[in-house]
């Protein structure tokens, strides 16, 4: 079995912890770095329960060049990086754009500089559907559609995509970018889930809080969008489908390297993929599904629109299907059922969770 070592930045977070599990279960050696600013140490304990393997973990801030370098020096066999570390709350990025530029970009620059200095050139990077010019494009969006953003979070992701493109073109990096649409729910084991130190403002966690009567009403953030029922349309995808796409991205780079060895050439790979389902659901449709799945009423009211929201975000995921051989395995309905089972299993823990932040 192959023993390539992979460094995963910020793995104790949401998508990243699910991805780490997929890699460990596929018998890769992973090393984790996380500064615990928005995650909990118990996530690591739960992952150990899930994979039954020793995991090397560094509590480090990757903004600190020397701290990061120490990891590369102590682990000279790292030759891959999966880079997730980023702040990702859109509302917060609109309130404090500088925070997002300062964090997301400096983390990535430090990482890339370290990779360069240690001759590590393979990277899978997590990006977002927000990089598409959603205000002007007609969905579904394909990878070569025009890029533009409505919020600083999206702009920092797009900037990092450009940085990686330059690193590939001029420094022979092999980079694969994954643009996630709207990942939802949790690992079916019930051991890991989205549990940041504060609750994000995303739709699906809120719908379930209303179903559980922790919150009286859901606020639909505007009902006059250019969609069938006036509410925003998103391409929701099960988080485990997103996590598994990283294995395919990794294989894509590996196959590329092999093909170069055969051709005895030294080139580079820069490729990017939508990770979505081609299926859009409106907010009202999501409420209906959740209501069916939980057998509970989900009262709502219409509230003002959020400044960064767009009408419709749907992926054309054909490229991932054709090149990565990757298609989502679960439907939105199944994801919502997993969510219900998950909440039932963790009712008490979730009730203790921190203060909501609604923006
Ligand atoms: C946003 C980003 C996405 C990012 C994600 C992470 C955009 C366009 N997308 O997703 O890239 O990965 O945040 O935080 O900025 N809604 C309500 N009531 C609520 C919450 C949401 O009606 O209380 C609606 C929104 O208007 C939207 C849909 O639900 O139409 C989904 O919203 P949300 O879950 O916050 O995700 P995005 O904003 O699509």
Short mmCIF file of C-alpha atoms and ligand atoms in Angstrom, two decimals:
data_model
loop_
_atom_site.label_atom_id
_atom_site.label_comp_id
_atom_site.label_asym_id
_atom_site.label_seq_id
_atom_site.Cartn_x
_atom_site.Cartn_y
_atom_site.Cartn_z
CA UNK A 1 0.00 0.00 0.00
CA UNK A 2 1.18 3.41 -0.95
CA UNK A 3 2.52 5.49 1.92
CA UNK A 4 2.56 8.98 0.56
CA UNK A 5 2.22 11.49 3.33
CA UNK A 6 -0.37 14.18 3.05
CA UNK A 7 -0.57 17.32 5.10
CA UNK A 8 -4.11 18.55 5.66
CA UNK A 9 -4.50 22.09 6.87
CA UNK A 10 -7.32 22.76 9.28
CA UNK A 11 -8.72 19.31 9.32
CA UNK A 12 -10.79 19.49 12.48
CA UNK A 13 -13.31 21.69 10.72
CA UNK A 14 -16.35 20.54 8.79
CA UNK A 15 -15.58 19.38 5.25
CA UNK A 16 -11.96 18.89 6.15
CA UNK A 17 -12.63 16.39 8.94
CA UNK A 18 -14.85 14.36 6.61
CA UNK A 19 -12.11 14.43 3.97
CA UNK A 20 -9.44 13.33 6.42
CA UNK A 21 -11.56 10.31 7.32
CA UNK A 22 -11.89 9.33 3.65
CA UNK A 23 -8.10 9.51 3.19
CA UNK A 24 -7.30 7.61 6.35
CA UNK A 25 -9.85 4.94 5.48
CA UNK A 26 -8.23 4.64 2.06
CA UNK A 27 -4.97 3.93 3.99
CA UNK A 28 -3.12 7.12 3.26
CA UNK A 29 -0.90 8.60 5.94
CA UNK A 30 -2.13 12.00 6.93
CA UNK A 31 -0.67 14.70 9.11
CA UNK A 32 -2.99 17.31 10.40
CA UNK A 33 -2.44 20.93 11.25
CA UNK A 34 -5.14 23.04 12.85
CA UNK A 35 -4.99 26.05 15.15
CA UNK A 36 -8.28 25.08 16.87
CA UNK A 37 -9.59 28.61 16.39
CA UNK A 38 -12.90 27.28 15.11
CA UNK A 39 -12.84 23.59 15.99
CA UNK A 40 -12.62 21.23 18.92
CA UNK A 41 -10.06 18.64 20.01
CA UNK A 42 -12.82 16.06 20.54
CA UNK A 43 -13.25 15.92 16.76
CA UNK A 44 -9.82 14.28 16.67
CA UNK A 45 -10.84 11.75 19.33
CA UNK A 46 -14.00 10.91 17.41
CA UNK A 47 -12.09 10.47 14.18
CA UNK A 48 -9.71 8.09 15.93
CA UNK A 49 -12.76 6.07 17.02
CA UNK A 50 -13.91 6.00 13.43
CA UNK A 51 -10.66 5.00 11.74
CA UNK A 52 -8.81 3.10 14.49
CA UNK A 53 -5.49 4.61 13.52
CA UNK A 54 -2.86 6.80 15.11
CA UNK A 55 -3.01 10.29 13.70
CA UNK A 56 -0.25 12.84 13.80
CA UNK A 57 -1.65 16.19 14.82
CA UNK A 58 -0.02 19.61 15.15
CA UNK A 59 -1.80 22.44 16.91
CA UNK A 60 -0.28 25.24 14.90
CA UNK A 61 -1.25 28.42 13.23
CA UNK A 62 -0.18 28.19 9.62
CA UNK A 63 0.12 31.96 9.50
CA UNK A 64 3.34 31.39 11.42
CA UNK A 65 5.94 30.50 8.79
CA UNK A 66 8.39 28.95 11.26
CA UNK A 67 5.75 26.82 12.97
CA UNK A 68 4.67 25.47 9.61
CA UNK A 69 8.24 24.92 8.49
CA UNK A 70 8.86 22.83 11.61
CA UNK A 71 6.20 20.39 10.37
CA UNK A 72 7.83 20.08 6.96
CA UNK A 73 11.26 19.57 8.56
CA UNK A 74 10.00 16.95 11.01
CA UNK A 75 8.13 15.12 8.24
CA UNK A 76 10.39 15.14 5.19
CA UNK A 77 8.22 12.51 3.51
CA UNK A 78 5.23 14.84 3.08
CA UNK A 79 4.69 15.22 -0.61
CA UNK A 80 1.08 16.30 -0.86
CA UNK A 81 -0.98 19.03 0.70
CA UNK A 82 -4.73 19.39 0.92
CA UNK A 83 -5.40 22.97 1.83
CA UNK A 84 -8.66 23.89 3.50
CA UNK A 85 -7.62 26.46 6.06
CA UNK A 86 -9.79 29.49 5.48
CA UNK A 87 -12.37 31.59 7.18
CA UNK A 88 -15.68 30.97 5.40
CA UNK A 89 -18.57 32.93 6.86
CA UNK A 90 -19.82 35.12 4.06
CA UNK A 91 -21.61 37.61 6.36
CA UNK A 92 -18.46 38.02 8.46
CA UNK A 93 -16.37 38.64 5.37
CA UNK A 94 -18.75 41.45 4.37
CA UNK A 95 -18.48 42.97 7.84
CA UNK A 96 -14.72 42.71 7.99
CA UNK A 97 -13.18 42.25 4.53
CA UNK A 98 -9.66 42.89 5.80
CA UNK A 99 -9.91 39.99 8.26
CA UNK A 100 -10.61 37.68 5.34
CA UNK A 101 -7.81 39.00 3.15
CA UNK A 102 -5.41 38.95 6.07
CA UNK A 103 -6.27 35.40 7.14
CA UNK A 104 -7.13 33.47 4.02
CA UNK A 105 -4.44 34.90 1.83
CA UNK A 106 -1.62 35.01 4.37
CA UNK A 107 -2.31 31.39 5.40
CA UNK A 108 -2.09 30.29 1.80
CA UNK A 109 1.00 32.34 0.98
CA UNK A 110 2.82 30.92 3.99
CA UNK A 111 1.85 27.43 3.01
CA UNK A 112 2.87 27.84 -0.64
CA UNK A 113 6.18 29.43 0.34
CA UNK A 114 6.92 26.52 2.64
CA UNK A 115 5.91 24.00 -0.01
CA UNK A 116 8.18 25.71 -2.51
CA UNK A 117 11.11 25.76 -0.12
CA UNK A 118 10.64 22.06 0.62
CA UNK A 119 10.06 21.10 -3.00
CA UNK A 120 6.48 19.88 -2.42
CA UNK A 121 4.42 20.63 -5.47
CA UNK A 122 1.17 18.70 -5.25
CA UNK A 123 -1.86 20.46 -3.83
CA UNK A 124 -5.64 20.02 -3.73
CA UNK A 125 -7.34 23.29 -2.84
CA UNK A 126 -10.86 23.84 -1.60
CA UNK A 127 -12.63 26.64 -3.41
CA UNK A 128 -16.27 27.60 -3.79
CA UNK A 129 -19.11 28.17 -6.22
CA UNK A 130 -19.03 31.81 -5.15
CA UNK A 131 -16.21 32.44 -7.61
CA UNK A 132 -18.70 32.41 -10.52
CA UNK A 133 -20.24 35.62 -11.80
CA UNK A 134 -23.65 34.43 -10.59
CA UNK A 135 -25.32 37.82 -11.06
CA UNK A 136 -24.72 37.66 -14.81
CA UNK A 137 -24.38 34.00 -15.78
CA UNK A 138 -27.20 31.64 -16.67
CA UNK A 139 -27.01 28.52 -14.48
CA UNK A 140 -25.87 25.77 -14.35
CA UNK A 141 -22.30 27.07 -14.16
CA UNK A 142 -19.48 25.31 -15.96
CA UNK A 143 -15.85 25.53 -14.98
CA UNK A 144 -14.89 27.92 -17.77
CA UNK A 145 -17.73 30.36 -17.15
CA UNK A 146 -16.89 33.91 -16.20
CA UNK A 147 -15.60 34.48 -12.67
CA UNK A 148 -16.58 37.32 -10.34
CA UNK A 149 -17.65 37.51 -6.71
CA UNK A 150 -20.28 39.18 -4.53
CA UNK A 151 -18.39 39.06 -1.23
CA UNK A 152 -14.85 39.22 0.21
CA UNK A 153 -14.87 35.54 1.18
CA UNK A 154 -15.39 34.63 -2.48
CA UNK A 155 -12.78 37.13 -3.60
CA UNK A 156 -10.12 35.65 -1.33
CA UNK A 157 -10.89 32.17 -2.71
CA UNK A 158 -10.65 33.45 -6.27
CA UNK A 159 -7.37 35.20 -5.49
CA UNK A 160 -5.96 31.93 -4.17
CA UNK A 161 -7.09 30.13 -7.30
CA UNK A 162 -5.09 32.66 -9.32
CA UNK A 163 -2.11 32.23 -7.01
CA UNK A 164 -2.17 28.46 -7.58
CA UNK A 165 -2.50 28.94 -11.32
CA UNK A 166 0.66 31.05 -11.26
CA UNK A 167 2.43 28.51 -9.07
CA UNK A 168 1.55 25.81 -11.59
CA UNK A 169 2.52 27.81 -14.66
CA UNK A 170 5.74 29.24 -13.31
CA UNK A 171 6.83 26.86 -10.55
CA UNK A 172 5.58 23.49 -11.84
CA UNK A 173 3.01 22.94 -9.11
CA UNK A 174 0.35 20.29 -9.73
CA UNK A 175 -2.83 21.93 -8.45
CA UNK A 176 -6.40 20.75 -8.46
CA UNK A 177 -9.10 23.18 -7.36
CA UNK A 178 -12.46 21.91 -6.14
CA UNK A 179 -15.31 24.41 -6.25
CA UNK A 180 -17.89 23.22 -3.75
CA UNK A 181 -21.52 24.19 -4.14
CA UNK A 182 -23.57 23.86 -0.92
CA UNK A 183 -22.33 20.96 1.26
CA UNK A 184 -24.82 19.78 3.85
CA UNK A 185 -25.05 17.39 6.75
CA UNK A 186 -22.76 14.93 8.37
CA UNK A 187 -20.95 11.61 8.41
CA UNK A 188 -23.37 8.69 8.72
CA UNK A 189 -21.45 7.38 11.76
CA UNK A 190 -22.73 10.39 13.67
CA UNK A 191 -19.21 10.95 14.99
CA UNK A 192 -18.32 14.06 13.02
CA UNK A 193 -20.43 16.96 11.86
CA UNK A 194 -20.34 20.68 11.40
CA UNK A 195 -19.59 21.92 14.87
CA UNK A 196 -17.68 25.16 14.81
CA UNK A 197 -17.19 27.22 17.95
CA UNK A 198 -20.02 29.37 16.73
CA UNK A 199 -22.98 28.30 14.62
CA UNK A 200 -22.88 29.55 11.05
CA UNK A 201 -25.80 31.25 9.38
CA UNK A 202 -26.39 28.58 6.74
CA UNK A 203 -29.87 27.49 5.80
CA UNK A 204 -29.95 23.78 6.60
CA UNK A 205 -28.76 23.93 10.23
CA UNK A 206 -31.35 26.62 10.82
CA UNK A 207 -34.20 24.65 9.29
CA UNK A 208 -33.47 21.83 11.70
CA UNK A 209 -33.27 24.16 14.66
CA UNK A 210 -36.77 25.33 13.82
CA UNK A 211 -37.95 21.72 13.39
CA UNK A 212 -36.57 21.03 16.87
CA UNK A 213 -38.31 24.11 18.25
CA UNK A 214 -35.00 25.64 19.36
CA UNK A 215 -35.86 28.61 17.16
CA UNK A 216 -39.43 29.76 16.65
CA UNK A 217 -39.32 30.60 12.95
CA UNK A 218 -37.02 30.33 10.00
CA UNK A 219 -36.33 33.59 8.24
CA UNK A 220 -36.52 33.15 4.50
CA UNK A 221 -34.00 35.64 3.24
CA UNK A 222 -36.18 37.14 0.57
CA UNK A 223 -38.86 35.73 -1.69
CA UNK A 224 -38.64 37.87 -4.77
CA UNK A 225 -35.73 36.27 -6.54
CA UNK A 226 -36.01 35.29 -10.15
CA UNK A 227 -36.85 31.64 -9.33
CA UNK A 228 -39.92 29.42 -9.47
CA UNK A 229 -41.23 30.32 -6.01
CA UNK A 230 -39.20 33.49 -5.50
CA UNK A 231 -36.75 32.00 -2.97
CA UNK A 232 -33.05 31.38 -3.61
CA UNK A 233 -31.98 28.21 -5.41
CA UNK A 234 -28.84 26.30 -4.35
CA UNK A 235 -27.17 23.05 -5.34
CA UNK A 236 -27.05 21.13 -2.03
CA UNK A 237 -24.67 18.18 -1.85
CA UNK A 238 -23.96 15.67 0.92
CA UNK A 239 -20.68 16.53 2.68
CA UNK A 240 -19.39 12.95 2.30
CA UNK A 241 -19.79 13.25 -1.49
CA UNK A 242 -17.70 16.43 -1.27
CA UNK A 243 -15.10 14.71 0.91
CA UNK A 244 -14.79 11.79 -1.49
CA UNK A 245 -14.19 14.14 -4.40
CA UNK A 246 -10.82 14.95 -2.80
CA UNK A 247 -9.71 11.35 -3.23
CA UNK A 248 -10.53 11.65 -6.92
CA UNK A 249 -8.68 14.96 -7.19
CA UNK A 250 -5.68 13.34 -5.59
CA UNK A 251 -5.86 10.40 -8.05
CA UNK A 252 -6.10 12.87 -10.91
CA UNK A 253 -2.78 14.45 -9.93
CA UNK A 254 -1.21 11.04 -9.35
CA UNK A 255 -2.21 9.82 -12.80
CA UNK A 256 -0.91 13.01 -14.32
CA UNK A 257 2.47 12.57 -12.64
CA UNK A 258 2.63 8.97 -13.89
CA UNK A 259 1.84 10.04 -17.43
CA UNK A 260 4.64 12.60 -17.27
CA UNK A 261 7.10 9.98 -16.03
CA UNK A 262 6.22 7.80 -19.00
CA UNK A 263 6.60 10.74 -21.36
CA UNK A 264 9.81 11.75 -19.49
CA UNK A 265 8.58 15.32 -19.47
CA UNK A 266 8.47 17.84 -16.64
CA UNK A 267 5.26 19.74 -16.92
CA UNK A 268 2.56 20.81 -14.50
CA UNK A 269 -1.13 20.35 -13.93
CA UNK A 270 -3.66 23.05 -13.13
CA UNK A 271 -7.22 21.81 -13.18
CA UNK A 272 -10.50 22.79 -11.55
CA UNK A 273 -13.83 21.09 -10.99
CA UNK A 274 -17.34 21.85 -9.83
CA UNK A 275 -18.44 19.66 -6.96
CA UNK A 276 -22.20 19.78 -7.15
CA UNK A 277 -25.19 17.78 -8.36
CA UNK A 278 -26.88 19.77 -11.19
CA UNK A 279 -29.98 19.82 -8.98
CA UNK A 280 -31.21 23.09 -7.57
CA UNK A 281 -33.63 23.40 -4.69
CA UNK A 282 -35.37 26.55 -3.52
CA UNK A 283 -35.48 27.50 0.15
CA UNK A 284 -39.16 26.58 0.23
CA UNK A 285 -38.43 23.17 -1.32
CA UNK A 286 -35.78 22.56 1.34
CA UNK A 287 -38.31 23.46 4.05
CA UNK A 288 -40.78 21.03 2.52
CA UNK A 289 -38.25 18.19 2.40
CA UNK A 290 -37.17 18.85 5.99
CA UNK A 291 -40.78 18.93 7.10
CA UNK A 292 -41.45 15.56 5.43
CA UNK A 293 -38.31 14.00 6.82
CA UNK A 294 -38.81 15.23 10.39
CA UNK A 295 -42.61 15.06 10.30
CA UNK A 296 -42.68 18.50 11.87
CA UNK A 297 -43.96 21.90 10.89
CA UNK A 298 -41.34 24.44 9.98
CA UNK A 299 -42.83 27.91 10.39
CA UNK A 300 -41.16 30.74 8.51
CA UNK A 301 -41.40 34.41 7.76
CA UNK A 302 -39.91 36.45 4.95
CA UNK A 303 -37.02 38.66 6.04
CA UNK A 304 -34.86 41.17 4.12
CA UNK A 305 -32.41 39.81 1.60
CA UNK A 306 -28.75 39.39 2.51
CA UNK A 307 -26.59 41.78 0.51
CA UNK A 308 -24.37 39.06 -0.97
CA UNK A 309 -27.09 36.59 -1.98
CA UNK A 310 -27.78 35.66 -5.58
CA UNK A 311 -30.83 34.06 -7.21
CA UNK A 312 -29.44 30.74 -8.33
CA UNK A 313 -26.23 28.73 -7.86
CA UNK A 314 -26.25 25.37 -9.64
CA UNK A 315 -23.27 23.34 -10.82
CA UNK A 316 -22.75 21.68 -14.12
CA UNK A 317 -20.77 18.76 -12.66
CA UNK A 318 -20.06 16.95 -15.97
CA UNK A 319 -16.34 17.64 -15.92
CA UNK A 320 -15.95 15.93 -12.53
CA UNK A 321 -17.93 12.99 -13.89
CA UNK A 322 -15.87 12.69 -17.06
CA UNK A 323 -12.38 13.46 -15.78
CA UNK A 324 -12.50 12.47 -12.10
CA UNK A 325 -15.03 9.68 -12.58
CA UNK A 326 -16.89 11.16 -9.64
CA UNK A 327 -20.63 11.57 -9.22
CA UNK A 328 -22.54 12.35 -6.02
CA UNK A 329 -23.94 9.18 -4.46
CA UNK A 330 -26.59 10.69 -2.19
CA UNK A 331 -29.68 12.76 -2.92
CA UNK A 332 -30.72 15.86 -0.99
CA UNK A 333 -33.53 13.81 0.54
CA UNK A 334 -31.06 11.21 1.83
CA UNK A 335 -28.81 13.97 3.15
CA UNK A 336 -31.75 15.46 5.02
CA UNK A 337 -32.60 12.02 6.43
CA UNK A 338 -28.99 11.59 7.58
CA UNK A 339 -29.35 14.99 9.21
CA UNK A 340 -32.49 13.97 11.06
CA UNK A 341 -30.91 10.71 12.30
CA UNK A 342 -27.86 12.61 13.30
CA UNK A 343 -29.77 15.18 15.32
CA UNK A 344 -31.81 12.50 17.06
CA UNK A 345 -28.60 10.78 18.07
CA UNK A 346 -26.98 13.98 19.36
CA UNK A 347 -29.91 15.96 20.68
CA UNK A 348 -28.33 16.70 24.04
CA UNK A 349 -24.90 17.68 22.74
CA UNK A 350 -26.43 19.94 20.12
CA UNK A 351 -28.65 21.66 22.66
CA UNK A 352 -25.46 22.59 24.53
CA UNK A 353 -23.95 24.10 21.41
CA UNK A 354 -22.83 27.71 21.43
CA UNK A 355 -24.76 30.86 20.77
CA UNK A 356 -26.35 31.21 17.35
CA UNK A 357 -25.17 33.91 15.09
CA UNK A 358 -27.86 35.02 12.67
CA UNK A 359 -27.05 37.64 10.13
C1 LIG B 1 -22.63 30.75 1.12
C2 LIG B 1 -21.70 30.85 -0.01
C3 LIG B 1 -20.98 29.52 -0.16
C4 LIG B 1 -20.27 29.18 1.12
C5 LIG B 1 -21.28 29.08 2.23
C6 LIG B 1 -20.51 28.83 3.51
C7 LIG B 1 -22.75 32.51 -1.50
C8 LIG B 1 -23.55 32.73 -2.76
N1 LIG B 1 -22.49 31.21 -1.19
O1 LIG B 1 -23.62 29.86 0.68
O2 LIG B 1 -20.03 29.57 -1.16
O3 LIG B 1 -19.59 27.94 0.99
O4 LIG B 1 -22.01 30.30 2.30
O5 LIG B 1 -20.90 29.56 4.57
O6 LIG B 1 -22.36 33.45 -0.87
N2 LIG B 1 -31.30 31.34 3.57
C9 LIG B 1 -32.51 31.70 4.16
N3 LIG B 1 -32.56 31.82 5.50
C10 LIG B 1 -31.46 31.60 6.33
C11 LIG B 1 -30.23 31.22 5.71
C12 LIG B 1 -30.19 31.12 4.34
O7 LIG B 1 -33.51 31.90 3.47
O8 LIG B 1 -31.58 31.73 7.55
C13 LIG B 1 -31.23 31.16 2.10
C14 LIG B 1 -30.23 32.05 1.40
O9 LIG B 1 -30.78 33.27 1.00
C15 LIG B 1 -29.86 31.14 0.20
C16 LIG B 1 -30.01 29.72 0.73
O10 LIG B 1 -30.84 29.83 1.88
O11 LIG B 1 -30.78 31.30 -0.85
C17 LIG B 1 -28.70 29.08 1.15
O12 LIG B 1 -28.01 29.96 2.04
P1 LIG B 1 -26.75 29.47 2.90
O13 LIG B 1 -27.00 28.13 3.47
O14 LIG B 1 -26.36 30.57 3.83
O15 LIG B 1 -25.63 29.25 1.83
P2 LIG B 1 -25.12 30.24 0.68
O16 LIG B 1 -25.32 31.65 1.03
O17 LIG B 1 -25.70 29.75 -0.61
#
